[in-house]
mmCIF file of C-alpha atoms in Angstrom:
data_model
loop_
_atom_site.group_PDB
_atom_site.id
_atom_site.type_symbol
_atom_site.label_atom_id
_atom_site.label_comp_id
_atom_site.label_asym_id
_atom_site.label_seq_id
_atom_site.Cartn_x
_atom_site.Cartn_y
_atom_site.Cartn_z
ATOM 1 C CA MET A 25 -0.354 9.413 26.598
ATOM 2 C CA ARG A 26 3.358 10.016 26.038
ATOM 3 C CA LEU A 27 3.939 13.721 25.353
ATOM 4 C CA GLN A 28 7.905 13.243 25.423
ATOM 5 C CA PRO A 29 9.731 13.764 22.150
ATOM 6 C CA THR A 30 10.981 10.601 20.594
ATOM 7 C CA GLU A 31 13.846 10.250 18.442
ATOM 8 C CA LYS A 32 12.577 9.067 14.654
ATOM 9 C CA PHE A 33 15.774 9.725 12.814
ATOM 10 C CA ILE A 34 19.309 8.803 13.729
ATOM 11 C CA VAL A 35 21.471 10.950 11.518
ATOM 12 C CA GLU A 36 24.886 11.464 13.410
ATOM 13 C CA SER A 37 27.656 8.779 13.108
ATOM 14 C CA GLU A 38 25.518 7.297 9.990
ATOM 15 C CA ALA A 39 27.838 5.848 7.170
ATOM 16 C CA GLU A 40 27.056 7.605 3.851
ATOM 17 C CA ILE A 41 25.627 4.662 1.534
ATOM 18 C CA LEU A 42 26.004 6.713 -1.527
ATOM 19 C CA ALA A 43 28.977 6.081 -3.994
ATOM 20 C CA SER A 44 27.990 9.028 -6.109
ATOM 21 C CA TYR A 45 25.248 12.229 -6.197
ATOM 22 C CA GLU A 46 25.244 11.877 -10.221
ATOM 23 C CA ALA A 47 22.256 9.582 -10.639
ATOM 24 C CA VAL A 48 20.059 9.520 -7.791
ATOM 25 C CA ARG A 49 16.478 9.508 -7.543
ATOM 26 C CA GLU A 50 14.168 9.866 -4.298
ATOM 27 C CA VAL A 51 10.910 8.590 -3.551
ATOM 28 C CA VAL A 52 8.430 11.353 -3.991
ATOM 29 C CA ASN A 53 6.692 11.836 -0.665
ATOM 30 C CA GLY A 54 8.264 9.137 1.057
ATOM 31 C CA ILE A 55 7.259 5.544 1.927
ATOM 32 C CA THR A 56 5.154 4.316 4.865
ATOM 33 C CA ILE A 57 6.489 1.469 7.059
ATOM 34 C CA ASP A 58 4.590 -1.019 8.400
ATOM 35 C CA SER A 59 5.508 -1.306 12.133
ATOM 36 C CA ALA A 60 3.638 -4.481 12.439
ATOM 37 C CA ALA A 61 5.752 -6.109 9.934
ATOM 38 C CA VAL A 62 9.124 -5.306 11.381
ATOM 39 C CA THR A 63 10.394 -7.638 13.939
ATOM 40 C CA ALA A 64 11.702 -6.148 17.425
ATOM 41 C CA GLY A 65 15.524 -6.487 18.393
ATOM 42 C CA ALA A 66 16.614 -7.988 21.626
ATOM 43 C CA ASP A 67 15.947 -4.483 23.193
ATOM 44 C CA GLY A 68 12.705 -4.592 22.007
ATOM 45 C CA LYS A 69 12.947 -1.779 19.534
ATOM 46 C CA LYS A 70 11.732 -1.909 16.150
ATOM 47 C CA VAL A 71 14.949 -0.170 14.195
ATOM 48 C CA ILE A 72 15.436 -0.358 10.527
ATOM 49 C CA GLN A 73 18.994 0.459 9.495
ATOM 50 C CA LYS A 74 19.803 2.974 6.582
ATOM 51 C CA GLY A 75 20.176 1.498 3.444
ATOM 52 C CA MET A 76 17.872 -1.367 4.168
ATOM 53 C CA PRO A 77 16.004 -2.590 0.975
ATOM 54 C CA MET A 78 12.255 -2.195 1.475
ATOM 55 C CA GLY A 79 9.503 -4.200 -0.268
ATOM 56 C CA LYS A 80 5.776 -3.217 -0.963
ATOM 57 C CA LEU A 81 3.230 -4.935 0.982
ATOM 58 C CA ALA A 82 -0.502 -5.801 -0.155
ATOM 59 C CA ASN A 83 -1.625 -2.853 2.152
ATOM 60 C CA GLY A 84 0.638 -0.186 0.349
ATOM 61 C CA LYS A 85 3.310 0.051 3.195
ATOM 62 C CA TYR A 86 6.731 -1.237 3.246
ATOM 63 C CA ALA A 87 8.776 -3.578 5.111
ATOM 64 C CA PRO A 88 12.404 -4.777 5.208
ATOM 65 C CA TYR A 89 13.561 -7.106 2.399
ATOM 66 C CA ASN A 90 13.128 -10.685 3.141
ATOM 67 C CA SER A 91 14.473 -13.053 0.220
ATOM 68 C CA ALA A 92 12.382 -15.966 1.462
ATOM 69 C CA GLY A 93 9.388 -13.732 1.890
ATOM 70 C CA THR A 94 5.899 -14.204 -0.251
ATOM 71 C CA ASP A 95 4.101 -10.865 1.150
ATOM 72 C CA GLY A 96 6.158 -8.409 -1.174
ATOM 73 C CA THR A 97 9.257 -8.142 0.743
ATOM 74 C CA GLN A 98 10.987 -10.620 -1.442
ATOM 75 C CA ASN A 99 10.790 -7.677 -3.944
ATOM 76 C CA PRO A 100 12.627 -4.689 -2.648
ATOM 77 C CA THR A 101 12.161 -1.296 -4.624
ATOM 78 C CA VAL A 102 13.646 1.295 -2.300
ATOM 79 C CA LEU A 103 16.851 1.662 -0.433
ATOM 80 C CA LEU A 104 16.088 3.273 3.228
ATOM 81 C CA LYS A 105 17.464 6.874 3.356
ATOM 82 C CA HIS A 106 17.969 7.265 7.006
ATOM 83 C CA THR A 107 18.122 4.981 9.914
ATOM 84 C CA VAL A 108 14.446 4.622 11.486
ATOM 85 C CA ASP A 109 12.745 3.402 14.696
ATOM 86 C CA VAL A 110 9.249 2.212 14.053
ATOM 87 C CA THR A 111 8.575 0.772 17.611
ATOM 88 C CA ASP A 112 5.977 3.437 18.338
ATOM 89 C CA GLY A 113 3.929 2.629 15.029
ATOM 90 C CA ASP A 114 4.179 3.545 11.475
ATOM 91 C CA HIS A 115 6.405 6.126 10.215
ATOM 92 C CA VAL A 116 6.888 8.196 6.818
ATOM 93 C CA VAL A 117 10.326 8.186 5.699
ATOM 94 C CA GLY A 118 12.792 9.036 2.489
ATOM 95 C CA GLY A 119 13.979 6.465 0.440
ATOM 96 C CA TYR A 120 16.180 6.051 -3.056
ATOM 97 C CA GLU A 121 14.501 4.364 -6.245
ATOM 98 C CA MET A 122 17.603 4.903 -8.245
ATOM 99 C CA ALA A 123 21.339 5.388 -6.892
ATOM 100 C CA LYS A 124 24.628 4.013 -6.947
ATOM 101 C CA VAL A 125 25.447 2.775 -3.395
ATOM 102 C CA ILE A 126 28.429 1.234 -1.621
ATOM 103 C CA SER A 127 27.647 -2.481 -1.305
ATOM 104 C CA GLU A 128 29.542 -2.907 2.299
ATOM 105 C CA ARG A 129 27.367 -0.415 3.834
ATOM 106 C CA ILE A 130 24.057 -1.933 3.054
ATOM 107 C CA PRO A 131 22.659 -3.722 6.370
ATOM 108 C CA VAL A 132 22.050 -7.167 4.302
ATOM 109 C CA THR A 133 24.257 -9.402 2.021
ATOM 110 C CA VAL A 134 24.491 -7.727 -1.615
ATOM 111 C CA ASP A 135 24.096 -10.833 -3.449
ATOM 112 C CA ALA A 136 23.068 -11.654 -7.407
ATOM 113 C CA THR A 137 19.539 -12.107 -6.435
ATOM 114 C CA LEU A 138 19.365 -8.807 -4.614
ATOM 115 C CA ARG A 139 21.200 -6.943 -7.369
ATOM 116 C CA GLY A 140 18.822 -8.679 -9.809
ATOM 117 C CA LYS A 141 15.677 -7.261 -8.010
ATOM 118 C CA MET A 142 16.869 -3.679 -7.817
ATOM 119 C CA PRO A 143 17.863 -2.961 -11.211
ATOM 120 C CA PHE A 144 17.925 0.730 -10.688
ATOM 121 C CA ILE A 145 20.154 0.557 -7.815
ATOM 122 C CA GLN A 146 24.097 0.104 -8.586
ATOM 123 C CA PHE A 147 26.005 -1.815 -5.994
ATOM 124 C CA ALA A 148 29.617 -0.794 -6.112
#
């Protein structure tokens, strides 16, 4: 059993994704990320970047947006509020349901398909 604290959020040096604070609606009580649905990087860590669009899976948990997905990840509804590491298991995090964000700071390509799937998110 590991008793040492692990870093769950990486807050310092994260670029702000919000373009405006005027019309922001956050998810009440956060979302649960399904760590089993997150692909590990080359270093073996399962890190999801701030601003990643998240889609809801059949089990009620969320996973990163995948335009070619068929499991719910193809229909994102939330943008991740902070960078999160889910290597050690599922994690509850905050997200934006409605916001005006800076497109260049979103970790995926913001195209017409993504814009159409997230009508409450304004990509500036």
